[in-house]
PDB file as gemmi writes it, atoms N, CA and C in Angstrom:
CRYST1    1.000    1.000    1.000  90.00  90.00  90.00 P 1                      
ATOM      1  N   MET A   1       7.588   0.453   2.237  1.00  0.00           N  
ATOM      2  CA  MET A   1       6.208   0.671   2.595  1.00  0.00           C  
ATOM      3  C   MET A   1       6.143   1.199   4.017  1.00  0.00           C  
ATOM      4  N   SER A   2       5.513   2.334   4.141  1.00  0.00           N  
ATOM      5  CA  SER A   2       5.426   2.908   5.477  1.00  0.00           C  
ATOM      6  C   SER A   2       4.293   3.923   5.552  1.00  0.00           C  
ATOM      7  N   VAL A   3       3.929   4.198   6.778  1.00  0.00           N  
ATOM      8  CA  VAL A   3       2.907   5.206   7.035  1.00  0.00           C  
ATOM      9  C   VAL A   3       3.582   6.568   7.042  1.00  0.00           C  
ATOM     10  N   LYS A   4       3.057   7.477   6.264  1.00  0.00           N  
ATOM     11  CA  LYS A   4       3.611   8.827   6.145  1.00  0.00           C  
ATOM     12  C   LYS A   4       2.782   9.817   6.955  1.00  0.00           C  
ATOM     13  N   THR A   5       3.366  10.945   7.243  1.00  0.00           N  
ATOM     14  CA  THR A   5       2.653  12.030   7.917  1.00  0.00           C  
ATOM     15  C   THR A   5       1.704  12.686   6.922  1.00  0.00           C  
ATOM     16  N   VAL A   6       0.468  12.881   7.324  1.00  0.00           N  
ATOM     17  CA  VAL A   6      -0.518  13.537   6.465  1.00  0.00           C  
ATOM     18  C   VAL A   6      -0.470  15.036   6.745  1.00  0.00           C  
ATOM     19  N   LEU A   7      -0.234  15.806   5.688  1.00  0.00           N  
ATOM     20  CA  LEU A   7      -0.162  17.261   5.820  1.00  0.00           C  
ATOM     21  C   LEU A   7      -1.553  17.832   6.058  1.00  0.00           C  
ATOM     22  N   ARG A   8      -1.608  18.916   6.739  1.00  0.00           N  
ATOM     23  CA  ARG A   8      -2.883  19.558   7.076  1.00  0.00           C  
ATOM     24  C   ARG A   8      -3.068  20.834   6.265  1.00  0.00           C  
ATOM     25  N   MET A   9      -4.321  21.262   6.198  1.00  0.00           N  
ATOM     26  CA  MET A   9      -4.662  22.477   5.479  1.00  0.00           C  
ATOM     27  C   MET A   9      -3.785  23.628   5.956  1.00  0.00           C  
ATOM     28  N   GLY A  10      -3.285  24.395   5.007  1.00  0.00           N  
ATOM     29  CA  GLY A  10      -2.409  25.508   5.324  1.00  0.00           C  
ATOM     30  C   GLY A  10      -0.948  25.211   5.028  1.00  0.00           C  
ATOM     31  N   ASP A  11      -0.600  23.931   4.885  1.00  0.00           N  
ATOM     32  CA  ASP A  11       0.773  23.563   4.557  1.00  0.00           C  
ATOM     33  C   ASP A  11       1.087  24.034   3.134  1.00  0.00           C  
ATOM     34  N   ALA A  12       2.227  24.642   2.946  1.00  0.00           N  
ATOM     35  CA  ALA A  12       2.610  25.200   1.641  1.00  0.00           C  
ATOM     36  C   ALA A  12       2.676  24.132   0.552  1.00  0.00           C  
ATOM     37  N   CYS A  13       3.032  22.916   0.892  1.00  0.00           N  
ATOM     38  CA  CYS A  13       3.101  21.831  -0.099  1.00  0.00           C  
ATOM     39  C   CYS A  13       1.754  21.571  -0.750  1.00  0.00           C  
ATOM     40  N   LEU A  14       0.686  21.808  -0.024  1.00  0.00           N  
ATOM     41  CA  LEU A  14      -0.647  21.545  -0.551  1.00  0.00           C  
ATOM     42  C   LEU A  14      -1.119  22.625  -1.518  1.00  0.00           C  
ATOM     43  N   GLN A  15      -0.395  23.722  -1.596  1.00  0.00           N  
ATOM     44  CA  GLN A  15      -0.787  24.807  -2.485  1.00  0.00           C  
ATOM     45  C   GLN A  15      -0.051  24.767  -3.817  1.00  0.00           C  
ATOM     46  N   ARG A  16       0.908  23.858  -3.952  1.00  0.00           N  
ATOM     47  CA  ARG A  16       1.660  23.718  -5.200  1.00  0.00           C  
ATOM     48  C   ARG A  16       0.868  22.868  -6.191  1.00  0.00           C  
ATOM     49  N   VAL A  17       1.064  23.149  -7.479  1.00  0.00           N  
ATOM     50  CA  VAL A  17       0.421  22.357  -8.520  1.00  0.00           C  
ATOM     51  C   VAL A  17       1.204  21.053  -8.670  1.00  0.00           C  
ATOM     52  N   ALA A  18       0.510  19.936  -8.554  1.00  0.00           N  
ATOM     53  CA  ALA A  18       1.153  18.632  -8.661  1.00  0.00           C  
ATOM     54  C   ALA A  18       1.472  18.305 -10.122  1.00  0.00           C  
ATOM     55  N   ALA A  19       2.546  17.573 -10.324  1.00  0.00           N  
ATOM     56  CA  ALA A  19       2.989  17.192 -11.666  1.00  0.00           C  
ATOM     57  C   ALA A  19       2.297  15.901 -12.110  1.00  0.00           C  
ATOM     58  N   PRO A  20       2.105  15.754 -13.415  1.00  0.00           N  
ATOM     59  CA  PRO A  20       1.534  14.496 -13.900  1.00  0.00           C  
ATOM     60  C   PRO A  20       2.537  13.352 -13.733  1.00  0.00           C  
ATOM     61  N   VAL A  21       2.014  12.148 -13.629  1.00  0.00           N  
ATOM     62  CA  VAL A  21       2.869  10.962 -13.545  1.00  0.00           C  
ATOM     63  C   VAL A  21       3.428  10.686 -14.933  1.00  0.00           C  
ATOM     64  N   ARG A  22       4.722  10.444 -15.010  1.00  0.00           N  
ATOM     65  CA  ARG A  22       5.372  10.184 -16.305  1.00  0.00           C  
ATOM     66  C   ARG A  22       5.703   8.705 -16.499  1.00  0.00           C  
ATOM     67  N   ASP A  23       6.020   8.004 -15.405  1.00  0.00           N  
ATOM     68  CA  ASP A  23       6.437   6.607 -15.494  1.00  0.00           C  
ATOM     69  C   ASP A  23       5.452   5.735 -14.728  1.00  0.00           C  
ATOM     70  N   PHE A  24       4.562   5.078 -15.465  1.00  0.00           N  
ATOM     71  CA  PHE A  24       3.534   4.267 -14.825  1.00  0.00           C  
ATOM     72  C   PHE A  24       4.011   2.863 -14.486  1.00  0.00           C  
ATOM     73  N   GLY A  25       5.163   2.461 -14.959  1.00  0.00           N  
ATOM     74  CA  GLY A  25       5.626   1.103 -14.724  1.00  0.00           C  
ATOM     75  C   GLY A  25       6.776   0.995 -13.747  1.00  0.00           C  
ATOM     76  N   GLY A  26       7.164   2.094 -13.146  1.00  0.00           N  
ATOM     77  CA  GLY A  26       8.349   2.090 -12.298  1.00  0.00           C  
ATOM     78  C   GLY A  26       8.107   1.657 -10.866  1.00  0.00           C  
ATOM     79  N   ASP A  27       9.189   1.250 -10.238  1.00  0.00           N  
ATOM     80  CA  ASP A  27       9.126   0.841  -8.835  1.00  0.00           C  
ATOM     81  C   ASP A  27       8.774   1.998  -7.912  1.00  0.00           C  
ATOM     82  N   GLU A  28       9.181   3.208  -8.272  1.00  0.00           N  
ATOM     83  CA  GLU A  28       8.901   4.372  -7.423  1.00  0.00           C  
ATOM     84  C   GLU A  28       7.401   4.605  -7.275  1.00  0.00           C  
ATOM     85  N   LEU A  29       6.660   4.464  -8.367  1.00  0.00           N  
ATOM     86  CA  LEU A  29       5.209   4.666  -8.301  1.00  0.00           C  
ATOM     87  C   LEU A  29       4.555   3.550  -7.484  1.00  0.00           C  
ATOM     88  N   ARG A  30       5.008   2.316  -7.680  1.00  0.00           N  
ATOM     89  CA  ARG A  30       4.465   1.203  -6.889  1.00  0.00           C  
ATOM     90  C   ARG A  30       4.719   1.424  -5.395  1.00  0.00           C  
ATOM     91  N   GLU A  31       5.906   1.892  -5.053  1.00  0.00           N  
ATOM     92  CA  GLU A  31       6.222   2.158  -3.644  1.00  0.00           C  
ATOM     93  C   GLU A  31       5.363   3.294  -3.102  1.00  0.00           C  
ATOM     94  N   LEU A  32       5.171   4.333  -3.913  1.00  0.00           N  
ATOM     95  CA  LEU A  32       4.312   5.443  -3.500  1.00  0.00           C  
ATOM     96  C   LEU A  32       2.895   4.946  -3.234  1.00  0.00           C  
ATOM     97  N   LEU A  33       2.359   4.118  -4.117  1.00  0.00           N  
ATOM     98  CA  LEU A  33       1.004   3.601  -3.939  1.00  0.00           C  
ATOM     99  C   LEU A  33       0.887   2.759  -2.673  1.00  0.00           C  
ATOM    100  N   ARG A  34       1.898   1.978  -2.392  1.00  0.00           N  
ATOM    101  CA  ARG A  34       1.882   1.180  -1.151  1.00  0.00           C  
ATOM    102  C   ARG A  34       1.915   2.090   0.074  1.00  0.00           C  
ATOM    103  N   ASP A  35       2.789   3.100   0.036  1.00  0.00           N  
ATOM    104  CA  ASP A  35       2.869   4.052   1.154  1.00  0.00           C  
ATOM    105  C   ASP A  35       1.543   4.782   1.343  1.00  0.00           C  
ATOM    106  N   MET A  36       0.921   5.162   0.232  1.00  0.00           N  
ATOM    107  CA  MET A  36      -0.354   5.862   0.315  1.00  0.00           C  
ATOM    108  C   MET A  36      -1.429   4.948   0.906  1.00  0.00           C  
ATOM    109  N   ARG A  37      -1.463   3.683   0.464  1.00  0.00           N  
ATOM    110  CA  ARG A  37      -2.442   2.744   1.004  1.00  0.00           C  
ATOM    111  C   ARG A  37      -2.224   2.541   2.506  1.00  0.00           C  
ATOM    112  N   ASP A  38      -0.968   2.327   2.906  1.00  0.00           N  
ATOM    113  CA  ASP A  38      -0.657   2.128   4.325  1.00  0.00           C  
ATOM    114  C   ASP A  38      -1.062   3.339   5.151  1.00  0.00           C  
ATOM    115  N   THR A  39      -0.786   4.518   4.622  1.00  0.00           N  
ATOM    116  CA  THR A  39      -1.111   5.762   5.326  1.00  0.00           C  
ATOM    117  C   THR A  39      -2.618   5.944   5.428  1.00  0.00           C  
ATOM    118  N   MET A  40      -3.323   5.712   4.325  1.00  0.00           N  
ATOM    119  CA  MET A  40      -4.776   5.859   4.325  1.00  0.00           C  
ATOM    120  C   MET A  40      -5.416   4.897   5.323  1.00  0.00           C  
ATOM    121  N   GLU A  41      -4.951   3.651   5.332  1.00  0.00           N  
ATOM    122  CA  GLU A  41      -5.510   2.674   6.258  1.00  0.00           C  
ATOM    123  C   GLU A  41      -5.198   3.030   7.708  1.00  0.00           C  
ATOM    124  N   ALA A  42      -3.993   3.522   7.967  1.00  0.00           N  
ATOM    125  CA  ALA A  42      -3.619   3.902   9.332  1.00  0.00           C  
ATOM    126  C   ALA A  42      -4.461   5.065   9.843  1.00  0.00           C  
ATOM    127  N   GLN A  43      -4.920   5.913   8.924  1.00  0.00           N  
ATOM    128  CA  GLN A  43      -5.746   7.071   9.290  1.00  0.00           C  
ATOM    129  C   GLN A  43      -7.240   6.765   9.221  1.00  0.00           C  
ATOM    130  N   ASN A  44      -7.585   5.521   8.888  1.00  0.00           N  
ATOM    131  CA  ASN A  44      -8.984   5.130   8.703  1.00  0.00           C  
ATOM    132  C   ASN A  44      -9.671   5.991   7.653  1.00  0.00           C  
ATOM    133  N   GLY A  45      -8.936   6.310   6.608  1.00  0.00           N  
ATOM    134  CA  GLY A  45      -9.474   7.154   5.551  1.00  0.00           C  
ATOM    135  C   GLY A  45     -10.084   6.347   4.427  1.00  0.00           C  
ATOM    136  N   VAL A  46     -10.743   7.044   3.517  1.00  0.00           N  
ATOM    137  CA  VAL A  46     -11.313   6.400   2.330  1.00  0.00           C  
ATOM    138  C   VAL A  46     -10.703   6.956   1.055  1.00  0.00           C  
ATOM    139  N   GLY A  47      -9.764   7.866   1.177  1.00  0.00           N  
ATOM    140  CA  GLY A  47      -9.088   8.420   0.013  1.00  0.00           C  
ATOM    141  C   GLY A  47      -7.886   9.231   0.432  1.00  0.00           C  
ATOM    142  N   LEU A  48      -6.916   9.320  -0.476  1.00  0.00           N  
ATOM    143  CA  LEU A  48      -5.700  10.076  -0.175  1.00  0.00           C  
ATOM    144  C   LEU A  48      -5.053  10.508  -1.477  1.00  0.00           C  
ATOM    145  N   ALA A  49      -4.586  11.732  -1.535  1.00  0.00           N  
ATOM    146  CA  ALA A  49      -3.848  12.245  -2.685  1.00  0.00           C  
ATOM    147  C   ALA A  49      -2.373  12.356  -2.322  1.00  0.00           C  
ATOM    148  N   ALA A  50      -1.520  12.103  -3.292  1.00  0.00           N  
ATOM    149  CA  ALA A  50      -0.077  12.137  -3.041  1.00  0.00           C  
ATOM    150  C   ALA A  50       0.391  13.451  -2.402  1.00  0.00           C  
ATOM    151  N   PRO A  51      -0.110  14.617  -2.834  1.00  0.00           N  
ATOM    152  CA  PRO A  51       0.337  15.846  -2.181  1.00  0.00           C  
ATOM    153  C   PRO A  51       0.045  15.890  -0.680  1.00  0.00           C  
ATOM    154  N   GLN A  52      -0.941  15.122  -0.219  1.00  0.00           N  
ATOM    155  CA  GLN A  52      -1.250  15.109   1.211  1.00  0.00           C  
ATOM    156  C   GLN A  52      -0.145  14.461   2.043  1.00  0.00           C  
ATOM    157  N   ILE A  53       0.740  13.702   1.391  1.00  0.00           N  
ATOM    158  CA  ILE A  53       1.883  13.139   2.112  1.00  0.00           C  
ATOM    159  C   ILE A  53       3.186  13.753   1.601  1.00  0.00           C  
ATOM    160  N   GLY A  54       3.062  14.922   0.970  1.00  0.00           N  
ATOM    161  CA  GLY A  54       4.245  15.673   0.562  1.00  0.00           C  
ATOM    162  C   GLY A  54       4.855  15.271  -0.759  1.00  0.00           C  
ATOM    163  N   VAL A  55       4.127  14.505  -1.572  1.00  0.00           N  
ATOM    164  CA  VAL A  55       4.624  14.076  -2.883  1.00  0.00           C  
ATOM    165  C   VAL A  55       3.864  14.853  -3.951  1.00  0.00           C  
ATOM    166  N   GLY A  56       4.579  15.624  -4.734  1.00  0.00           N  
ATOM    167  CA  GLY A  56       3.965  16.512  -5.713  1.00  0.00           C  
ATOM    168  C   GLY A  56       3.600  15.853  -7.025  1.00  0.00           C  
ATOM    169  N   LEU A  57       2.872  14.744  -6.970  1.00  0.00           N  
ATOM    170  CA  LEU A  57       2.397  14.057  -8.174  1.00  0.00           C  
ATOM    171  C   LEU A  57       0.882  13.967  -8.168  1.00  0.00           C  
ATOM    172  N   ARG A  58       0.297  13.897  -9.357  1.00  0.00           N  
ATOM    173  CA  ARG A  58      -1.160  13.773  -9.497  1.00  0.00           C  
ATOM    174  C   ARG A  58      -1.569  12.310  -9.344  1.00  0.00           C  
ATOM    175  N   VAL A  59      -1.560  11.863  -8.116  1.00  0.00           N  
ATOM    176  CA  VAL A  59      -1.937  10.482  -7.795  1.00  0.00           C  
ATOM    177  C   VAL A  59      -2.950  10.540  -6.668  1.00  0.00           C  
ATOM    178  N   VAL A  60      -4.019   9.770  -6.813  1.00  0.00           N  
ATOM    179  CA  VAL A  60      -5.033   9.691  -5.772  1.00  0.00           C  
ATOM    180  C   VAL A  60      -5.485   8.240  -5.664  1.00  0.00           C  
ATOM    181  N   ILE A  61      -5.756   7.798  -4.452  1.00  0.00           N  
ATOM    182  CA  ILE A  61      -6.279   6.454  -4.249  1.00  0.00           C  
ATOM    183  C   ILE A  61      -7.564   6.542  -3.441  1.00  0.00           C  
ATOM    184  N   PHE A  62      -8.428   5.562  -3.638  1.00  0.00           N  
ATOM    185  CA  PHE A  62      -9.667   5.452  -2.880  1.00  0.00           C  
ATOM    186  C   PHE A  62      -9.782   4.023  -2.383  1.00  0.00           C  
ATOM    187  N   GLY A  63     -10.317   3.864  -1.229  1.00  0.00           N  
ATOM    188  CA  GLY A  63     -10.561   2.539  -0.686  1.00  0.00           C  
ATOM    189  C   GLY A  63     -11.649   2.654   0.351  1.00  0.00           C  
ATOM    190  N   THR A  64     -12.370   1.578   0.530  1.00  0.00           N  
ATOM    191  CA  THR A  64     -13.445   1.605   1.507  1.00  0.00           C  
ATOM    192  C   THR A  64     -13.304   0.436   2.456  1.00  0.00           C  
ATOM    193  N   PRO A  65     -13.507   0.676   3.719  1.00  0.00           N  
ATOM    194  CA  PRO A  65     -13.432  -0.417   4.686  1.00  0.00           C  
ATOM    195  C   PRO A  65     -14.663  -1.314   4.550  1.00  0.00           C  
ATOM    196  N   PRO A  66     -14.523  -2.582   4.912  1.00  0.00           N  
ATOM    197  CA  PRO A  66     -15.701  -3.455   4.901  1.00  0.00           C  
ATOM    198  C   PRO A  66     -16.687  -3.026   5.976  1.00  0.00           C  
ATOM    199  N   ASP A  67     -17.931  -3.431   5.807  1.00  0.00           N  
ATOM    200  CA  ASP A  67     -18.918  -3.119   6.839  1.00  0.00           C  
ATOM    201  C   ASP A  67     -18.678  -4.005   8.065  1.00  0.00           C  
ATOM    202  N   LYS A  68     -19.471  -3.861   9.076  1.00  0.00           N  
ATOM    203  CA  LYS A  68     -19.247  -4.564  10.343  1.00  0.00           C  
ATOM    204  C   LYS A  68     -19.318  -6.077  10.208  1.00  0.00           C  
ATOM    205  N   ASP A  69     -19.966  -6.581   9.138  1.00  0.00           N  
ATOM    206  CA  ASP A  69     -20.059  -8.019   8.920  1.00  0.00           C  
ATOM    207  C   ASP A  69     -18.986  -8.524   7.962  1.00  0.00           C  
ATOM    208  N   GLY A  70     -18.078  -7.637   7.547  1.00  0.00           N  
ATOM    209  CA  GLY A  70     -16.987  -8.034   6.657  1.00  0.00           C  
ATOM    210  C   GLY A  70     -17.299  -7.918   5.179  1.00  0.00           C  
ATOM    211  N   GLY A  71     -18.494  -7.477   4.843  1.00  0.00           N  
ATOM    212  CA  GLY A  71     -18.875  -7.325   3.434  1.00  0.00           C  
ATOM    213  C   GLY A  71     -18.629  -5.908   2.947  1.00  0.00           C  
ATOM    214  N   GLN A  72     -19.027  -5.643   1.719  1.00  0.00           N  
ATOM    215  CA  GLN A  72     -18.870  -4.305   1.156  1.00  0.00           C  
ATOM    216  C   GLN A  72     -19.820  -3.338   1.848  1.00  0.00           C  
ATOM    217  N   ASN A  73     -19.309  -2.190   2.208  1.00  0.00           N  
ATOM    218  CA  ASN A  73     -20.117  -1.170   2.843  1.00  0.00           C  
ATOM    219  C   ASN A  73     -21.065  -0.577   1.790  1.00  0.00           C  
ATOM    220  N   PRO A  74     -22.380  -0.695   1.965  1.00  0.00           N  
ATOM    221  CA  PRO A  74     -23.323  -0.202   0.945  1.00  0.00           C  
ATOM    222  C   PRO A  74     -23.272   1.311   0.769  1.00  0.00           C  
ATOM    223  N   ARG A  75     -22.731   2.014   1.740  1.00  0.00           N  
ATOM    224  CA  ARG A  75     -22.624   3.468   1.618  1.00  0.00           C  
ATOM    225  C   ARG A  75     -21.612   3.851   0.539  1.00  0.00           C  
ATOM    226  N   TYR A  76     -20.630   2.994   0.322  1.00  0.00           N  
ATOM    227  CA  TYR A  76     -19.565   3.271  -0.644  1.00  0.00           C  
ATOM    228  C   TYR A  76     -19.552   2.190  -1.716  1.00  0.00           C  
ATOM    229  N   ARG A  77     -20.523   2.204  -2.585  1.00  0.00           N  
ATOM    230  CA  ARG A  77     -20.558   1.220  -3.674  1.00  0.00           C  
ATOM    231  C   ARG A  77     -19.494   1.610  -4.689  1.00  0.00           C  
ATOM    232  N   MET A  78     -18.601   0.678  -4.958  1.00  0.00           N  
ATOM    233  CA  MET A  78     -17.561   0.982  -5.924  1.00  0.00           C  
ATOM    234  C   MET A  78     -17.015  -0.293  -6.518  1.00  0.00           C  
ATOM    235  N   GLN A  79     -16.399  -0.142  -7.668  1.00  0.00           N  
ATOM    236  CA  GLN A  79     -15.705  -1.241  -8.289  1.00  0.00           C  
ATOM    237  C   GLN A  79     -14.215  -0.997  -8.098  1.00  0.00           C  
ATOM    238  N   THR A  80     -13.509  -2.053  -7.763  1.00  0.00           N  
ATOM    239  CA  THR A  80     -12.066  -1.932  -7.606  1.00  0.00           C  
ATOM    240  C   THR A  80     -11.407  -2.040  -8.963  1.00  0.00           C  
ATOM    241  N   ARG A  81     -10.514  -1.143  -9.220  1.00  0.00           N  
ATOM    242  CA  ARG A  81      -9.788  -1.162 -10.481  1.00  0.00           C  
ATOM    243  C   ARG A  81      -8.370  -0.704 -10.198  1.00  0.00           C  
ATOM    244  N   CYS A  82      -7.435  -1.584 -10.362  1.00  0.00           N  
ATOM    245  CA  CYS A  82      -6.038  -1.240 -10.131  1.00  0.00           C  
ATOM    246  C   CYS A  82      -5.343  -1.169 -11.477  1.00  0.00           C  
ATOM    247  N   LEU A  83      -4.821  -0.016 -11.795  1.00  0.00           N  
ATOM    248  CA  LEU A  83      -4.147   0.167 -13.077  1.00  0.00           C  
ATOM    249  C   LEU A  83      -2.701  -0.296 -13.031  1.00  0.00           C  
ATOM    250  N   ILE A  84      -2.161  -0.370 -11.843  1.00  0.00           N  
ATOM    251  CA  ILE A  84      -0.767  -0.753 -11.666  1.00  0.00           C  
ATOM    252  C   ILE A  84      -0.731  -1.902 -10.676  1.00  0.00           C  
ATOM    253  N   PRO A  85      -0.033  -2.985 -10.986  1.00  0.00           N  
ATOM    254  CA  PRO A  85       0.028  -4.086 -10.017  1.00  0.00           C  
ATOM    255  C   PRO A  85       0.585  -3.600  -8.680  1.00  0.00           C  
ATOM    256  N   CYS A  86      -0.147  -3.857  -7.621  1.00  0.00           N  
ATOM    257  CA  CYS A  86       0.274  -3.426  -6.298  1.00  0.00           C  
ATOM    258  C   CYS A  86       0.936  -4.561  -5.617  1.00  0.00           C  
TER     259      CYS A  86                                                      
END                                                                             
């Protein structure tokens, strides 16, 4: 688990077509999801796609920070749904 470098617009990796995920139960995908979460949180982001950290897979995560009182931010109403145990 680590924070990855986020690629910027114009990077050639971002112009490639990402591949579909084939193994939903593997350790590699779980590690990728952890890295993506760590990276997104380090950047104070609310979403991140795997190609943005140089991984050519069709994976995207979304997360929202709590509001200033620690509750759910009303601007980003969402239900949490994790398809893979993190």
